[in-house]
Short mmCIF file of C-alpha atoms in Angstrom, two decimals:
data_model
loop_
_atom_site.label_atom_id
_atom_site.label_comp_id
_atom_site.label_asym_id
_atom_site.label_seq_id
_atom_site.Cartn_x
_atom_site.Cartn_y
_atom_site.Cartn_z
CA MET A 149 109.03 106.86 108.58
CA THR A 150 110.07 108.63 111.76
CA LYS A 151 112.98 111.02 112.13
CA ALA A 152 114.98 108.29 113.89
CA GLU A 153 114.30 105.88 111.01
CA LEU A 154 115.39 108.56 108.53
CA VAL A 155 118.64 109.02 110.45
CA GLU A 156 119.21 105.24 110.38
CA GLU A 157 118.61 105.12 106.61
CA VAL A 158 120.93 108.08 105.93
CA ALA A 159 123.63 106.49 108.10
CA ARG A 160 123.29 103.18 106.26
CA ALA A 161 123.06 104.59 102.71
CA ALA A 162 125.85 107.17 103.10
CA GLU A 163 128.00 104.94 105.31
CA LEU A 164 128.06 107.55 108.08
CA THR A 165 128.03 107.16 111.82
CA LYS A 166 124.62 107.56 113.38
CA LYS A 167 125.81 110.78 115.04
CA ASP A 168 126.97 112.26 111.70
CA ALA A 169 123.76 111.20 109.97
CA GLU A 170 121.68 112.75 112.76
CA ARG A 171 123.58 116.04 112.41
CA LEU A 172 123.09 115.98 108.64
CA VAL A 173 119.33 115.46 108.99
CA GLU A 174 119.18 118.27 111.59
CA ILE A 175 121.03 120.65 109.25
CA VAL A 176 118.61 119.88 106.41
CA PHE A 177 115.57 120.42 108.64
CA GLU A 178 116.99 123.65 110.08
CA SER A 179 117.74 124.93 106.58
CA VAL A 180 114.20 124.17 105.40
CA ILE A 181 112.67 125.90 108.43
CA GLU A 182 114.93 128.95 108.14
CA THR A 183 114.26 129.33 104.40
CA LEU A 184 110.48 129.05 104.86
CA ASN A 185 110.57 131.53 107.77
CA GLN A 186 112.21 134.02 105.42
CA GLY A 187 109.25 133.65 103.07
CA GLU A 188 111.24 131.83 100.40
CA LYS A 189 110.21 128.65 98.64
CA ILE A 190 112.29 125.50 98.35
CA GLU A 191 112.23 123.65 95.03
CA LEU A 192 113.74 120.20 94.79
CA ARG A 193 113.49 119.19 91.12
CA GLY A 194 112.02 115.75 90.71
CA PHE A 195 110.78 115.70 94.30
CA GLY A 196 108.59 118.73 95.00
CA SER A 197 108.46 122.15 96.60
CA PHE A 198 107.92 123.55 100.06
CA ARG A 199 106.14 126.88 100.42
CA VAL A 200 104.34 128.94 103.01
CA ARG A 201 100.69 129.91 102.62
CA ALA A 202 98.90 132.62 104.54
CA ARG A 203 95.60 131.66 106.14
CA GLY A 204 93.28 134.50 106.97
CA ALA A 205 91.57 135.01 110.29
CA ARG A 206 88.21 133.29 110.54
CA ARG A 207 85.46 132.41 112.94
CA GLY A 208 85.17 128.81 114.06
CA ARG A 209 83.27 126.86 116.69
CA ASN A 210 84.44 125.00 119.77
CA PRO A 211 83.45 121.40 118.96
CA LYS A 212 82.66 120.64 122.61
CA THR A 213 80.53 123.65 123.48
CA GLY A 214 79.54 125.00 120.08
CA ALA A 215 80.63 128.48 121.22
CA PRO A 216 82.08 130.74 118.51
CA VAL A 217 85.87 131.08 118.56
CA ASP A 218 88.04 133.60 116.72
CA ILE A 219 90.85 131.83 114.87
CA PRO A 220 93.74 134.22 114.15
CA ALA A 221 95.51 134.55 110.80
CA LYS A 222 98.62 132.44 110.45
CA ARG A 223 101.19 131.13 108.00
CA VAL A 224 101.32 127.41 107.32
CA PRO A 225 103.94 125.38 105.45
CA TYR A 226 102.81 123.04 102.71
CA PHE A 227 104.44 120.59 100.34
CA LYS A 228 103.53 120.21 96.68
CA PRO A 229 104.87 116.98 95.18
CA GLY A 230 106.69 117.19 91.85
CA LYS A 231 105.66 115.43 88.67
CA GLU A 232 108.35 112.75 88.97
CA LEU A 233 107.43 111.93 92.57
CA LYS A 234 103.75 111.62 91.63
CA GLU A 235 104.64 109.33 88.74
CA LEU A 236 106.84 107.12 90.94
CA ILE A 237 104.10 106.83 93.56
CA ASN A 238 101.49 106.00 90.93
CA GLU A 239 103.78 103.39 89.34
CA ALA A 240 103.99 101.69 92.74
CA VAL A 241 100.20 101.79 93.06
CA ASP A 242 99.61 100.64 89.47
CA GLY A 243 101.92 97.68 90.04
CA ALA A 244 99.88 96.51 93.03
CA THR A 245 96.89 94.24 92.50
CA THR A 246 93.70 96.09 93.26
CA THR A 247 90.10 94.96 93.15
CA PRO A 248 87.93 97.46 91.28
CA ARG A 249 84.99 98.84 93.20
CA PRO A 250 81.65 97.77 91.68
CA ALA A 251 79.65 100.51 90.00
CA VAL A 252 76.40 101.57 91.64
CA THR A 253 73.44 100.92 89.37
CA PRO A 254 70.19 102.89 89.64
CA SER A 255 68.52 99.90 91.33
CA GLN A 256 71.22 99.98 94.04
CA ASP A 257 70.87 103.72 94.62
CA SER A 258 69.64 104.23 98.20
CA SER A 259 67.44 107.16 97.13
CA ASP A 260 65.09 104.67 95.41
CA THR A 261 64.44 102.81 98.69
CA GLY A 262 64.25 105.71 101.07
CA GLY A 263 67.85 105.28 102.18
CA ASN A 264 67.27 101.95 103.95
CA GLN A 265 69.23 99.74 101.57
CA ALA A 266 72.72 98.63 102.59
CA PRO A 267 75.57 99.78 100.34
CA PRO A 268 77.00 97.18 97.95
CA SER A 269 79.76 94.95 99.35
CA LEU A 270 83.32 95.66 98.32
#
């Protein structure tokens, strides 16, 4: 879902004008950003929590040239889904028809054939 689609859904569900719904979505986003910038966490019971994690400086490599690159320390936002959200998502998945993946038997293991055997079909 894009931001524009979210605005449309808020406008429809809350019976607001598109302009009012857009402003409401903007206020929510601004509040989330401001709260995280202040180092605080946001907990939405039944949905999840937003927090900021610190990533330390590290040394990486330029994928094109392979040259070493210093990557500075930074703070990154992350979202941890709540128990209820996880359960709702898994209920949706459990309700869908899925075909189980066949188990690999020792005779199908590619290490027995030097790695030249094709993987089993799904």
